[in-house]
Amino acid sequence: MTTDNQIIIFDTTLRDGEQSPGASMNQPEKLRIATQLEKLGVNVIEAGFPAASEGDFEAVKAIAETLKTAQIAALCRANKDDINRGWQAVKNAAHPRIHTFIATSELHMKYKLQMTPEQVLEQAVESVKLAASYTDNVEFSAEDGSRSDPAFLCKVFEAVIDAGATTINLPDTVGYAIPEEYSELIKHVMQNTPNMDKAVLSVHCHNDLGLATANTLAAIKAGARQVEVTINGIGERAGNTSLEEVVMSLHTRPNFFPQTTSIDTTKIYPTSRLVSMITGILVQPNRAIVGANAFAHEAGIHQDGVLKNPMTYEIMKPETIGLSKNSLVLGKHSGRHALNSHIQEMGYNLSKEELNKVFEKFKHLADKKKSIQDEDIEALINEGVLRSSEVFTLEYINVVSGNTVFPTASVKLNINGRPVQGATAGSGPIDAVYNIISKLTGTTSELLRFTISALTEGTDAQGEVTVRLQEDGIVALGKGTDPDIITASALAYINGLNRLEYLKSHPIVKPDNL
Ligand code: KIV
Ligand code: ZN
């Protein structure tokens, strides 16, 4: 339940967020993120687009059947098949929602849909009626709303509210709006849709001009009551409005925004890390709220001020978003219990079996690295628990390299339980490792991007490698961490190959391409 002053947080990390290039997730990964979003206090979770693929359908269904308090929305185009399929996926949820959409701008109607405005209006109404025959929780979105004729928008909104829509969404689909203009449009729609008081007005902004959060906040000021957001702002093209920016703006500026949210802000940082780990999409260091530098003060004058009184330069406390102050935590002698309580403090709840796996990896790492920090523990959770449906796993790796030898790598892999091994050379150690892995797995992916960074400070830090692979037009990200950067590179490559395998058997079709 939300009060009148409370903004409804609709999170679409698992749907629009998954439309980020290479960000596709498998079912256990989606379930894990959904569970974390519920803990974060999100009101509505858009779990996916069930008509897009069998995999998406199953993931939405599993989320709907597992979560207890959040509303679970299924995205459906405005047609019978999509809505029937969407309902089958969410019908067992404690609080199901059907979210149906059709484009209303002249451009989209004429060129994409090749339909007249009258036909669009009729299809919108029919679809909402069908959705409302299943549930009284129906959202309607006017795709490309911000570029639609305001009079036509109001006409469509009035008709779909009469047909049973309880939430009306006005998206800035292509990230074209400017805050003042978007705010005027919101006000216009509220004043000129006679039955608007029977529905919640929602906004959904894309970040093509870097204005998604500004537009969303302007819309809240103008009277919008639901905001559609993603963790870390991931999403189609330049992404969506980020949950953390909107929530922390309301939280930090209560004198300007009387509106509140149900978000537990201390879970923002762990959720951001989880989404980054699972999708492999790194958070840029200077990103607001959740970036590595968001609370780092480099300049001496800032450091001095912060030491005297943190409020001199810090408008938010790191603890408010769940960034623990003391991240130097555990070492070789720490036991399972200490590890578990720290993992819980970081916002994760692992089963006994998962904890055992992470503990084993922790001991192994502690033998190599003196102090284990939060970033290391997150990486262990990623490697030990979050990875699933793996076709390929690494058994061992041995590399010879240097400035006087020809780099060679021998690798042993497990492919669906079958051991395979081989050795080959390359222009450098990573080239050699990737050559032999590609040969052993029989894959032909192209390496589009390779990045490496240190997870923490110190020369004994773990290396974190992210790769972007492409095979047969499918793009996947892979991530690997290890104190040995060649091993980290191999793990990232193997992770990317596993993701490609998953995507080949679970093709994802984006709503816009259907
Ligand atoms: O950006 C958009 O218009 C969307 C709709 C499907 C809501 O994602
Ligand atoms: Zn969108």
Coordinates of C-alpha atoms and ligand atoms in Angstrom, one line a residue:
M1 CA 0.0 0.0 0.0
T2 CA 1.2 3.5 -0.7
T3 CA 0.0 6.8 0.8
D4 CA -1.0 9.8 -1.3
N5 CA 2.3 11.4 -0.7
Q6 CA 4.2 8.3 -1.6
I7 CA 5.7 7.8 -5.0
I8 CA 5.2 4.3 -6.4
I9 CA 8.5 2.9 -7.5
F10 CA 8.1 0.7 -10.5
D11 CA 11.4 -1.1 -11.3
T12 CA 12.1 -2.3 -14.8
T13 CA 15.7 -3.5 -14.4
L14 CA 14.6 -7.0 -15.4
R15 CA 12.7 -5.8 -18.6
D16 CA 13.9 -2.4 -20.0
G17 CA 17.2 -2.9 -18.1
E18 CA 17.7 -6.3 -19.8
Q19 CA 17.4 -4.5 -23.1
S20 CA 20.9 -3.0 -22.5
P21 CA 23.2 -4.6 -25.1
G22 CA 24.6 -7.8 -23.7
A23 CA 22.8 -7.6 -20.4
S24 CA 20.6 -10.6 -20.7
M25 CA 20.2 -12.7 -17.6
N26 CA 19.1 -16.3 -17.0
Q27 CA 16.2 -17.3 -14.8
P28 CA 18.1 -17.8 -11.5
E29 CA 19.8 -14.5 -12.0
K30 CA 16.5 -12.7 -12.6
L31 CA 15.0 -14.4 -9.5
R32 CA 17.9 -13.2 -7.4
I33 CA 17.6 -9.6 -8.6
A34 CA 13.8 -9.7 -8.1
T35 CA 14.2 -11.0 -4.6
Q36 CA 16.7 -8.2 -3.8
L37 CA 14.4 -5.6 -5.4
E38 CA 11.6 -6.7 -3.1
K39 CA 13.9 -6.4 -0.1
L40 CA 14.9 -2.9 -1.4
G41 CA 11.2 -2.0 -1.1
V42 CA 10.3 -1.6 -4.7
N43 CA 6.5 -1.5 -5.2
V44 CA 6.2 -2.9 -8.7
I45 CA 8.7 -5.2 -10.4
E46 CA 8.4 -5.4 -14.1
A47 CA 9.7 -9.0 -14.4
G48 CA 9.9 -9.3 -18.1
F49 CA 8.1 -9.6 -21.4
P50 CA 6.6 -13.1 -21.4
A51 CA 5.7 -13.1 -25.2
A52 CA 9.3 -12.5 -26.1
S53 CA 10.6 -16.0 -25.4
E54 CA 10.0 -19.2 -23.5
G55 CA 12.8 -18.2 -21.2
D56 CA 11.3 -14.8 -20.4
F57 CA 7.9 -16.4 -19.8
E58 CA 9.4 -19.0 -17.3
A59 CA 11.5 -16.3 -15.5
V60 CA 8.4 -14.0 -15.1
K61 CA 6.4 -17.0 -13.8
A62 CA 9.1 -18.1 -11.3
I63 CA 9.3 -14.5 -10.0
A64 CA 5.5 -14.2 -9.8
E65 CA 5.3 -17.4 -7.8
T66 CA 8.1 -16.6 -5.4
L67 CA 7.8 -13.0 -4.4
K68 CA 5.3 -12.0 -1.7
T69 CA 4.9 -8.3 -1.3
A70 CA 5.8 -6.5 -4.6
Q71 CA 3.4 -6.3 -7.5
I72 CA 4.7 -8.3 -10.4
A73 CA 4.1 -6.8 -13.8
A74 CA 4.3 -8.5 -17.2
L75 CA 4.8 -6.3 -20.3
C76 CA 2.6 -7.1 -23.2
R77 CA 2.0 -5.4 -26.5
A78 CA -1.6 -4.3 -27.0
N79 CA -2.8 -7.6 -28.6
K80 CA -4.7 -10.7 -27.5
D81 CA -1.9 -13.2 -27.7
D82 CA 0.6 -11.1 -25.7
I83 CA -2.0 -10.3 -23.0
N84 CA -3.1 -13.9 -22.6
R85 CA 0.5 -15.0 -22.4
G86 CA 1.4 -12.3 -20.0
W87 CA -1.5 -13.2 -17.7
Q88 CA -0.4 -16.9 -17.7
A89 CA 3.0 -15.8 -16.5
V90 CA 1.8 -13.5 -13.6
K91 CA -1.5 -15.0 -12.6
N92 CA -0.1 -16.8 -9.6
A93 CA 1.6 -13.7 -8.2
A94 CA 0.3 -12.4 -4.8
H95 CA -0.2 -9.0 -6.6
P96 CA -0.2 -9.4 -10.4
R97 CA -0.2 -6.6 -12.9
I98 CA -0.6 -6.6 -16.7
H99 CA 1.2 -3.7 -18.4
T100 CA 0.1 -3.2 -22.0
F101 CA 1.4 -0.7 -24.5
I102 CA 1.0 0.8 -28.0
A103 CA 2.6 3.7 -29.7
T104 CA 0.6 7.0 -29.9
S105 CA 3.0 9.4 -31.8
E106 CA 2.3 10.2 -35.4
L107 CA 5.7 8.9 -36.4
H108 CA 5.3 5.5 -34.7
M109 CA 1.7 5.0 -35.8
K110 CA 2.4 5.9 -39.4
Y111 CA 5.7 4.2 -40.0
K112 CA 6.1 1.5 -37.3
L113 CA 2.5 0.3 -36.7
Q114 CA 1.1 1.5 -40.1
M115 CA -2.2 2.2 -38.3
T116 CA -4.5 5.2 -38.1
P117 CA -5.0 6.9 -34.8
E118 CA -8.5 5.5 -34.7
Q119 CA -7.2 2.0 -35.1
V120 CA -4.6 2.6 -32.3
L121 CA -7.3 3.9 -30.0
E122 CA -9.5 0.9 -30.7
Q123 CA -6.7 -1.6 -30.2
A124 CA -5.7 0.1 -26.9
V125 CA -9.2 0.0 -25.6
E126 CA -9.7 -3.7 -26.6
S127 CA -6.4 -4.7 -25.1
V128 CA -7.1 -2.9 -21.8
K129 CA -10.6 -4.5 -21.6
L130 CA -9.1 -8.0 -22.1
A131 CA -6.4 -7.3 -19.4
A132 CA -9.0 -5.9 -17.1
S133 CA -11.1 -9.1 -17.5
Y134 CA -8.1 -10.9 -15.8
T135 CA -7.1 -8.4 -13.1
D136 CA -8.0 -5.0 -11.7
N137 CA -4.4 -4.0 -11.8
V138 CA -3.8 -2.9 -15.4
E139 CA -1.2 -0.4 -16.7
F140 CA -1.4 1.2 -20.1
S141 CA 1.6 2.9 -21.7
A142 CA 1.4 5.3 -24.7
E143 CA 4.7 4.5 -26.3
D144 CA 6.6 7.6 -27.6
G145 CA 4.1 9.5 -25.4
S146 CA 6.3 12.6 -25.1
R147 CA 6.3 13.1 -28.9
S148 CA 2.5 12.4 -29.2
D149 CA -0.2 15.0 -29.9
P150 CA -1.4 16.0 -26.4
A151 CA -5.0 16.1 -27.5
F152 CA -4.8 12.5 -28.9
L153 CA -3.0 11.3 -25.7
C154 CA -5.8 12.6 -23.5
K155 CA -8.4 11.0 -25.7
V156 CA -6.6 7.6 -25.5
F157 CA -6.0 7.9 -21.8
E158 CA -9.7 8.8 -21.1
A159 CA -10.8 5.8 -23.2
V160 CA -8.4 3.3 -21.6
I161 CA -9.3 4.4 -18.1
D162 CA -12.9 3.8 -18.9
A163 CA -11.9 0.4 -20.2
G164 CA -10.3 -0.5 -16.9
A165 CA -6.7 0.8 -16.8
T166 CA -5.7 1.8 -13.3
T167 CA -2.2 3.2 -14.1
I168 CA -1.5 5.4 -17.1
N169 CA 2.1 5.7 -18.2
L170 CA 3.4 8.6 -20.3
P171 CA 6.9 7.5 -21.5
D172 CA 9.6 9.6 -23.0
T173 CA 10.6 6.6 -25.1
V174 CA 13.4 8.1 -27.1
G175 CA 14.8 10.4 -24.3
Y176 CA 13.7 13.5 -26.3
A177 CA 11.9 15.6 -23.6
I178 CA 13.3 18.6 -21.7
P179 CA 12.2 18.9 -18.0
E180 CA 10.1 22.0 -18.3
E181 CA 8.3 20.8 -21.4
Y182 CA 7.7 17.3 -20.0
S183 CA 6.3 18.8 -16.8
E184 CA 3.9 20.9 -18.9
L185 CA 2.8 17.8 -20.8
I186 CA 2.1 16.0 -17.5
K187 CA 0.1 18.9 -16.2
H188 CA -1.8 19.1 -19.5
V189 CA -2.7 15.5 -19.4
M190 CA -3.8 15.7 -15.8
Q191 CA -6.0 18.7 -16.5
N192 CA -7.5 17.5 -19.8
T193 CA -8.2 13.8 -19.1
P194 CA -11.6 14.0 -17.3
N195 CA -11.3 10.6 -15.5
M196 CA -7.6 11.0 -14.6
D197 CA -8.6 10.9 -10.9
K198 CA -9.4 7.2 -11.3
A199 CA -5.9 6.2 -12.3
V200 CA -2.3 6.7 -11.2
L201 CA -0.2 8.8 -13.6
S202 CA 3.2 7.2 -14.3
V203 CA 6.4 8.4 -16.1
H204 CA 9.1 6.4 -17.8
C205 CA 12.1 8.3 -19.1
H206 CA 15.1 7.3 -21.3
N207 CA 18.4 9.0 -20.9
D208 CA 19.4 9.8 -24.5
L209 CA 20.1 13.4 -23.6
G210 CA 21.2 12.7 -20.0
L211 CA 17.9 14.1 -18.7
A212 CA 16.0 11.0 -17.6
T213 CA 16.3 11.8 -13.9
A214 CA 15.6 15.5 -14.4
N215 CA 12.5 14.7 -16.4
T216 CA 11.3 12.2 -13.9
L217 CA 11.7 14.7 -11.0
A218 CA 10.0 17.4 -13.0
A219 CA 7.1 15.0 -13.6
I220 CA 6.9 14.3 -9.9
K221 CA 6.7 18.0 -9.2
A222 CA 3.9 18.2 -11.8
G223 CA 1.9 15.5 -10.2
A224 CA 3.1 12.1 -11.5
R225 CA 2.6 9.4 -8.8
Q226 CA 4.5 6.4 -10.3
V227 CA 8.1 6.5 -11.6
E228 CA 9.6 3.8 -13.8
V229 CA 13.3 3.2 -13.1
T230 CA 16.1 0.8 -13.3
I231 CA 19.1 0.0 -10.9
N232 CA 22.2 1.9 -12.1
G233 CA 20.1 3.4 -14.9
I234 CA 20.7 0.4 -17.2
G235 CA 18.4 0.1 -20.2
E236 CA 17.9 0.4 -23.9
R237 CA 20.5 2.7 -25.5
A238 CA 21.6 5.3 -23.0
G239 CA 19.5 3.7 -20.3
N240 CA 16.5 4.5 -18.2
T241 CA 16.0 6.8 -15.2
S242 CA 18.0 5.4 -12.3
L243 CA 16.2 4.3 -9.2
E244 CA 19.0 5.5 -6.9
E245 CA 19.0 9.0 -8.3
V246 CA 15.3 9.6 -8.0
V247 CA 15.0 8.0 -4.6
M248 CA 18.0 9.8 -3.1
S249 CA 16.9 13.2 -4.6
L250 CA 13.6 12.8 -2.8
H251 CA 15.3 11.6 0.3
T252 CA 18.0 14.3 0.3
R253 CA 15.7 17.3 -0.5
P254 CA 12.6 16.8 1.6
N255 CA 12.1 20.6 1.8
F256 CA 11.7 20.6 -2.0
F257 CA 10.0 17.3 -2.5
P258 CA 7.3 16.4 0.1
Q259 CA 6.9 13.0 -1.6
T260 CA 8.4 9.9 0.0
T261 CA 9.1 6.3 -1.2
S262 CA 9.0 2.9 0.4
I263 CA 12.6 2.2 -0.5
D264 CA 15.0 1.1 2.2
T265 CA 17.9 3.3 1.1
T266 CA 20.5 1.2 2.9
K267 CA 19.9 -1.5 0.4
I268 CA 20.6 0.7 -2.6
Y269 CA 24.4 0.0 -2.8
P270 CA 24.2 -3.8 -2.4
T271 CA 21.4 -3.9 -5.0
S272 CA 23.6 -1.8 -7.4
R273 CA 26.5 -4.1 -6.9
L274 CA 24.4 -7.2 -7.4
V275 CA 22.9 -5.9 -10.7
S276 CA 26.4 -4.9 -11.9
M277 CA 27.8 -8.3 -11.0
I278 CA 25.0 -10.2 -12.7
T279 CA 24.7 -8.2 -15.9
G280 CA 28.5 -7.6 -16.1
I281 CA 27.7 -3.9 -16.8
L282 CA 30.2 -1.9 -14.8
V283 CA 29.2 1.2 -12.8
Q284 CA 31.2 4.2 -14.0
P285 CA 33.3 5.5 -11.2
N286 CA 31.8 9.0 -11.3
R287 CA 28.2 7.8 -11.4
A288 CA 26.0 9.6 -8.9
I289 CA 25.2 7.8 -5.7
V290 CA 26.6 4.3 -6.5
G291 CA 29.9 5.1 -8.4
A292 CA 33.2 4.2 -6.7
N293 CA 34.0 8.0 -6.5
A294 CA 30.6 9.2 -5.3
F295 CA 31.8 9.6 -1.7
A296 CA 35.6 9.9 -2.3
H297 CA 37.1 13.2 -1.6
E298 CA 40.4 13.8 -3.4
A299 CA 41.1 17.5 -2.8
G300 CA 42.8 18.3 0.4
I301 CA 40.4 21.2 1.2
H302 CA 37.5 18.8 0.8
Q303 CA 39.1 16.2 3.0
D304 CA 39.8 18.7 5.7
G305 CA 36.2 20.0 5.6
V306 CA 34.7 16.5 5.7
L307 CA 36.8 15.5 8.7
K308 CA 35.7 18.6 10.6
N309 CA 32.0 18.2 9.6
P310 CA 30.9 15.7 6.9
M311 CA 28.1 18.0 5.9
T312 CA 30.5 20.5 4.5
Y313 CA 30.9 18.5 1.3
E314 CA 28.7 15.4 1.7
I315 CA 25.1 16.0 1.0
M316 CA 24.4 12.3 1.8
K317 CA 26.0 9.9 4.2
P318 CA 27.6 6.8 2.6
E319 CA 25.8 4.7 5.3
T320 CA 22.4 5.9 4.0
I321 CA 22.9 4.0 0.8
G322 CA 24.4 1.0 2.5
L323 CA 28.0 1.7 1.8
S324 CA 29.8 0.4 4.8
K325 CA 32.4 2.8 6.2
N326 CA 34.7 0.1 7.3
S327 CA 35.4 -2.1 4.3
L328 CA 38.6 -3.6 5.6
V329 CA 37.1 -6.7 7.0
L330 CA 38.3 -10.3 7.1
G331 CA 41.4 -12.3 6.8
K332 CA 42.9 -15.8 6.8
H333 CA 41.7 -16.6 10.4
S334 CA 38.1 -15.4 10.0
G335 CA 35.6 -18.3 10.4
R336 CA 32.5 -19.2 8.5
H337 CA 30.3 -17.4 11.1
A338 CA 32.2 -14.1 10.7
L339 CA 32.1 -14.4 7.0
N340 CA 28.3 -15.0 7.1
S341 CA 27.5 -12.1 9.4
H342 CA 29.5 -9.8 7.2
I343 CA 27.8 -11.1 4.0
Q344 CA 24.5 -10.4 5.7
E345 CA 25.6 -6.9 6.7
M346 CA 26.4 -6.3 3.0
G347 CA 22.8 -7.1 2.2
Y348 CA 23.0 -10.7 0.9
N349 CA 21.3 -13.8 2.4
L350 CA 22.9 -17.0 1.3
S351 CA 21.6 -20.5 1.9
K352 CA 23.8 -22.9 3.9
E353 CA 25.0 -24.6 0.7
E354 CA 25.8 -21.2 -1.0
L355 CA 27.7 -20.1 2.1
N356 CA 29.8 -23.3 2.0
K357 CA 30.7 -22.6 -1.6
V358 CA 31.7 -19.0 -0.8
F359 CA 33.6 -20.0 2.3
E360 CA 35.7 -22.5 0.4
K361 CA 36.6 -19.8 -2.1
F362 CA 37.2 -17.3 0.7
K363 CA 39.7 -19.6 2.3
H364 CA 41.5 -20.1 -1.0
L365 CA 41.6 -16.3 -1.6
A366 CA 42.8 -15.6 2.0
D367 CA 45.8 -17.8 1.4
K368 CA 46.9 -15.5 -1.4
K369 CA 45.6 -12.1 -0.2
K370 CA 46.2 -10.6 3.3
S371 CA 43.0 -8.6 3.8
I372 CA 39.7 -9.5 2.2
Q373 CA 37.5 -6.5 1.4
D374 CA 33.8 -6.1 0.5
E375 CA 34.6 -6.0 -3.2
D376 CA 36.5 -9.3 -2.8
I377 CA 33.6 -10.9 -1.0
E378 CA 31.1 -9.7 -3.7
A379 CA 33.3 -11.2 -6.3
L380 CA 33.4 -14.5 -4.4
I381 CA 29.6 -14.5 -4.2
N382 CA 29.5 -13.8 -7.9
E383 CA 31.9 -16.6 -8.8
G384 CA 30.5 -19.1 -6.2
V385 CA 26.8 -18.5 -6.2
L386 CA 25.4 -16.3 -8.9
R387 CA 26.8 -18.3 -11.8
S388 CA 24.4 -21.0 -13.0
S389 CA 23.6 -23.0 -16.1
E390 CA 27.3 -23.3 -16.9
V391 CA 28.2 -25.4 -19.9
F392 CA 31.9 -24.6 -19.6
T393 CA 33.9 -24.5 -16.4
L394 CA 37.7 -24.0 -15.9
E395 CA 39.6 -26.9 -14.3
Y396 CA 43.1 -25.6 -14.6
I397 CA 45.2 -23.1 -16.5
N398 CA 48.9 -22.9 -17.0
V399 CA 50.6 -20.1 -18.9
V400 CA 54.2 -19.4 -19.9
S401 CA 54.9 -15.8 -20.8
G402 CA 57.7 -13.2 -20.6
N403 CA 59.9 -11.1 -22.9
T404 CA 62.1 -14.0 -23.9
V405 CA 59.6 -16.8 -24.6
F406 CA 56.8 -17.4 -27.0
P407 CA 53.6 -17.2 -24.9
T408 CA 51.8 -20.5 -24.6
A409 CA 48.8 -21.6 -22.6
S410 CA 47.6 -25.0 -21.5
V411 CA 44.0 -25.2 -20.3
K412 CA 41.7 -28.0 -19.0
L413 CA 38.0 -27.4 -19.2
N414 CA 34.9 -29.2 -18.2
I415 CA 32.3 -29.2 -21.0
N416 CA 28.9 -30.4 -19.6
G417 CA 30.8 -32.7 -17.3
R418 CA 33.3 -33.9 -19.9
P419 CA 37.0 -33.0 -19.4
V420 CA 38.9 -31.6 -22.3
Q421 CA 42.4 -30.1 -22.5
G422 CA 44.9 -28.7 -24.9
A423 CA 47.6 -26.1 -25.4
T424 CA 48.4 -23.4 -27.9
A425 CA 50.4 -20.3 -28.5
G426 CA 49.4 -16.7 -29.0
S427 CA 50.7 -13.1 -29.4
G428 CA 50.5 -12.7 -25.7
P429 CA 49.4 -14.8 -22.7
I430 CA 45.7 -13.7 -23.0
D431 CA 45.6 -14.3 -26.7
A432 CA 47.1 -17.8 -26.1
V433 CA 44.5 -18.6 -23.4
Y434 CA 41.6 -17.3 -25.5
N435 CA 42.8 -19.3 -28.6
I436 CA 42.9 -22.6 -26.7
I437 CA 39.6 -22.0 -25.0
S438 CA 37.9 -21.1 -28.3
K439 CA 39.4 -24.3 -29.8
L440 CA 38.4 -26.6 -27.0
T441 CA 34.8 -25.2 -26.8
G442 CA 34.4 -25.1 -30.6
T443 CA 33.1 -21.5 -30.4
T444 CA 33.9 -18.7 -32.8
S445 CA 32.9 -15.6 -30.9
E446 CA 34.5 -12.3 -31.6
L447 CA 36.0 -10.3 -28.7
L448 CA 34.5 -6.9 -29.0
R449 CA 35.9 -5.4 -25.7
F450 CA 38.2 -6.4 -23.0
T451 CA 38.7 -4.4 -19.8
I452 CA 40.7 -5.1 -16.7
S453 CA 40.9 -3.3 -13.4
A454 CA 42.0 -4.0 -9.8
L455 CA 39.1 -4.7 -7.4
T456 CA 40.8 -3.0 -4.5
E457 CA 44.0 -1.2 -3.7
G458 CA 47.4 -3.1 -3.2
T459 CA 49.5 -5.2 -5.5
D460 CA 47.9 -8.3 -4.2
A461 CA 44.4 -7.1 -5.3
Q462 CA 42.2 -9.3 -7.4
G463 CA 42.0 -8.4 -11.1
E464 CA 38.5 -7.9 -12.5
V465 CA 38.1 -8.6 -16.2
T466 CA 35.0 -7.8 -18.3
V467 CA 34.7 -9.0 -21.8
R468 CA 32.1 -8.4 -24.5
L469 CA 31.7 -11.2 -27.0
Q470 CA 29.7 -11.5 -30.1
E471 CA 28.7 -14.7 -32.0
D472 CA 26.1 -15.0 -34.7
G473 CA 24.8 -11.5 -34.0
I474 CA 24.3 -12.3 -30.3
V475 CA 26.2 -10.2 -27.8
A476 CA 27.0 -11.3 -24.2
L477 CA 29.1 -9.9 -21.4
G478 CA 31.4 -12.0 -19.2
K479 CA 33.1 -11.2 -16.0
G480 CA 35.9 -12.9 -14.0
T481 CA 37.9 -12.1 -10.9
D482 CA 41.0 -13.7 -9.5
P483 CA 44.3 -12.5 -8.0
D484 CA 45.9 -13.9 -11.1
I485 CA 44.9 -11.6 -14.0
I486 CA 45.4 -14.3 -16.6
T487 CA 43.1 -16.6 -14.7
A488 CA 40.6 -13.7 -14.3
S489 CA 40.7 -13.2 -18.0
A490 CA 40.1 -16.9 -18.7
L491 CA 37.1 -16.8 -16.2
A492 CA 35.6 -13.8 -17.9
Y493 CA 35.9 -15.3 -21.3
I494 CA 34.3 -18.6 -20.1
N495 CA 31.6 -16.7 -18.4
G496 CA 30.9 -14.8 -21.6
L497 CA 30.8 -18.1 -23.6
N498 CA 28.3 -19.6 -21.0
R499 CA 26.1 -16.5 -21.4
L500 CA 26.3 -16.9 -25.2
E501 CA 25.2 -20.5 -24.9
Y502 CA 22.3 -19.5 -22.7
L503 CA 21.2 -16.8 -25.2
K504 CA 21.4 -19.2 -28.1
S505 CA 18.9 -21.5 -26.5
H506 CA 16.8 -18.6 -25.0
P507 CA 16.6 -16.0 -27.8
I508 CA 15.3 -12.6 -26.6
V509 CA 13.1 -10.5 -28.8
K510 CA 12.9 -6.9 -27.8
P511 CA 9.4 -5.4 -27.7
D512 CA 10.3 -2.8 -30.4
N513 CA 11.4 -5.5 -32.8
L514 CA 8.2 -7.5 -32.6
Ligands
KIV1 O1 10.3 3.3 -23.4 C1 9.1 2.8 -23.5 O2 8.3 3.5 -24.1 C2 8.8 1.5 -23.0 C3 7.4 1.1 -23.0 C4 7.2 -0.3 -23.4 C5 6.8 1.4 -21.6 O3 9.7 0.9 -22.5
ZN2 ZN 11.5 2.1 -22.0

